[in-house]
Tab-separated table of C-alpha atoms in Angstrom:
chain	number	residue	atom	x	y	z
A	1	UNK	CA	269.536	243.225	113.922
A	2	UNK	CA	270.233	246.124	116.238
A	3	UNK	CA	271.976	246.124	119.611
A	4	UNK	CA	268.774	246.114	121.665
A	5	UNK	CA	267.440	243.111	119.759
A	6	UNK	CA	270.683	241.242	120.460
A	7	UNK	CA	270.424	242.014	124.170
A	8	UNK	CA	266.761	240.993	124.221
A	9	UNK	CA	267.347	237.760	122.297
A	10	UNK	CA	270.683	236.622	123.739
A	11	UNK	CA	271.616	238.741	126.751
A	12	UNK	CA	270.320	236.409	129.459
A	13	UNK	CA	271.927	233.411	127.806
A	14	UNK	CA	275.292	235.122	127.352
A	15	UNK	CA	275.404	236.273	130.970
A	16	UNK	CA	274.316	232.863	132.243
A	17	UNK	CA	277.115	231.099	130.337
A	18	UNK	CA	279.845	233.660	131.092
A	19	UNK	CA	280.846	231.939	134.391
A	20	UNK	CA	282.180	229.040	132.318
A	21	UNK	CA	285.122	231.354	131.596
A	22	UNK	CA	285.949	232.317	135.187
A	23	UNK	CA	289.048	231.052	137.001
A	24	UNK	CA	287.138	228.549	139.118
A	25	UNK	CA	284.975	225.585	138.306
A	26	UNK	CA	281.274	226.426	138.346
A	27	UNK	CA	279.342	225.021	141.286
A	28	UNK	CA	276.414	222.651	140.838
A	29	UNK	CA	274.171	225.593	141.652
A	30	UNK	CA	275.794	227.641	138.869
A	31	UNK	CA	275.353	224.781	136.391
A	32	UNK	CA	271.702	224.412	137.463
A	33	UNK	CA	271.153	228.130	136.760
A	34	UNK	CA	272.813	227.790	133.340
A	35	UNK	CA	270.605	224.805	132.473
A	36	UNK	CA	267.519	226.717	133.591
A	37	UNK	CA	268.387	229.658	131.329
A	38	UNK	CA	269.329	227.431	128.379
A	39	UNK	CA	265.967	225.658	128.692
A	40	UNK	CA	264.175	228.964	127.965
A	41	UNK	CA	265.745	229.038	124.499
A	42	UNK	CA	264.602	226.849	121.650
A	43	UNK	CA	268.091	225.705	120.641
A	44	UNK	CA	269.463	222.293	119.869
A	45	UNK	CA	272.676	221.302	121.624
A	46	UNK	CA	274.518	221.834	118.355
A	47	UNK	CA	273.078	225.352	117.994
A	48	UNK	CA	273.988	226.070	121.607
A	49	UNK	CA	277.569	224.999	121.015
A	50	UNK	CA	277.912	227.139	117.885
A	51	UNK	CA	276.403	230.114	119.699
A	52	UNK	CA	278.997	229.582	122.431
A	53	UNK	CA	281.830	229.220	119.907
A	54	UNK	CA	280.954	232.095	117.570
A	55	UNK	CA	279.029	234.607	119.656
A	56	UNK	CA	280.834	234.271	122.989
A	57	UNK	CA	284.270	232.654	122.643
A	58	UNK	CA	285.954	235.441	120.649
A	59	UNK	CA	285.105	237.948	123.383
A	60	UNK	CA	285.552	235.663	126.367
A	61	UNK	CA	288.888	234.231	125.219
A	62	UNK	CA	290.320	237.757	125.168
A	63	UNK	CA	289.502	237.972	128.873
A	64	UNK	CA	291.435	234.757	129.439
A	65	UNK	CA	294.473	236.091	127.618
A	66	UNK	CA	294.445	239.458	129.347
A	67	UNK	CA	296.783	239.836	132.313
A	68	UNK	CA	294.709	242.680	133.745
A	69	UNK	CA	291.379	240.917	133.397
A	70	UNK	CA	289.175	240.213	136.401
A	71	UNK	CA	288.725	236.485	136.901
A	72	UNK	CA	286.571	236.290	140.006
A	73	UNK	CA	283.559	237.900	138.310
A	74	UNK	CA	282.661	239.924	135.253
A	75	UNK	CA	281.227	243.412	135.011
A	76	UNK	CA	277.942	242.393	133.355
A	77	UNK	CA	277.352	245.743	131.683
A	78	UNK	CA	280.845	245.941	130.182
A	79	UNK	CA	280.717	242.300	129.132
A	80	UNK	CA	277.331	242.747	127.482
A	81	UNK	CA	278.645	245.755	125.575
A	82	UNK	CA	281.634	243.724	124.331
A	83	UNK	CA	279.414	240.806	123.302
A	84	UNK	CA	276.969	243.063	121.478
A	85	UNK	CA	279.792	244.886	119.656
A	86	UNK	CA	281.323	241.582	118.571
A	87	UNK	CA	278.012	240.162	117.391
A	88	UNK	CA	277.076	243.282	115.451
A	89	UNK	CA	280.201	242.662	113.344
A	90	UNK	CA	279.836	238.865	113.129
A	91	UNK	CA	279.076	238.543	109.438
A	92	UNK	CA	280.772	237.221	106.305
A	93	UNK	CA	284.499	236.607	106.591
A	94	UNK	CA	284.528	237.383	110.335
A	95	UNK	CA	281.999	234.652	111.011
A	96	UNK	CA	283.959	232.190	108.876
A	97	UNK	CA	287.295	233.009	110.480
A	98	UNK	CA	285.868	232.682	114.010
A	99	UNK	CA	284.312	229.357	113.016
A	100	UNK	CA	287.744	228.235	111.834
A	101	UNK	CA	289.483	229.252	115.072
A	102	UNK	CA	286.647	228.481	117.499
A	103	UNK	CA	288.287	225.260	118.633
A	104	UNK	CA	291.273	227.236	119.885
A	105	UNK	CA	289.186	229.920	121.569
A	106	UNK	CA	287.122	227.344	123.473
A	107	UNK	CA	289.938	224.938	124.332
A	108	UNK	CA	290.410	226.204	127.906
A	109	UNK	CA	286.732	225.792	128.800
A	110	UNK	CA	285.809	222.794	126.641
A	111	UNK	CA	285.428	220.509	129.677
A	112	UNK	CA	283.002	222.958	131.280
A	113	UNK	CA	280.954	223.315	128.101
A	114	UNK	CA	280.806	219.519	127.813
A	115	UNK	CA	279.612	219.291	131.430
A	116	UNK	CA	276.916	221.879	130.723
A	117	UNK	CA	275.814	220.127	127.530
A	118	UNK	CA	275.474	216.843	129.428
A	119	UNK	CA	273.327	218.510	132.077
A	120	UNK	CA	271.136	220.167	129.441
A	121	UNK	CA	270.703	216.837	127.641
A	122	UNK	CA	269.683	215.134	130.890
A	123	UNK	CA	267.219	217.930	131.672
A	124	UNK	CA	265.685	217.477	128.230
A	125	UNK	CA	265.638	213.685	128.493
A	126	UNK	CA	268.078	213.358	125.581
A	127	UNK	CA	271.289	211.423	125.213
A	128	UNK	CA	274.413	213.456	125.878
């Protein structure tokens, strides 16, 4: 898969979920937007969580650990470039090691991801 395919297939979803990593709790309006974007993708809740843990968390957790990082908003273009670069290399041992450490990289935003998953489940008429 090339970079443009990644952007086409995941870009909207990545950018919609990025606010989960900001320094403030997402508003109900922000969660509603995330649910709306997630609904466009044919992913189970489990697939959504693993996408979040493997495709996003390694990049986003670096922003959390960086002292110089911007926490009020992200530069979408720069963030997309970082996410694409990470995902182009996400194969073999890298994928396995990120799967192993994904609990640590998502720990700070786990409550927000759980809140999103509950909202998505409700929107789909599923049990959370």
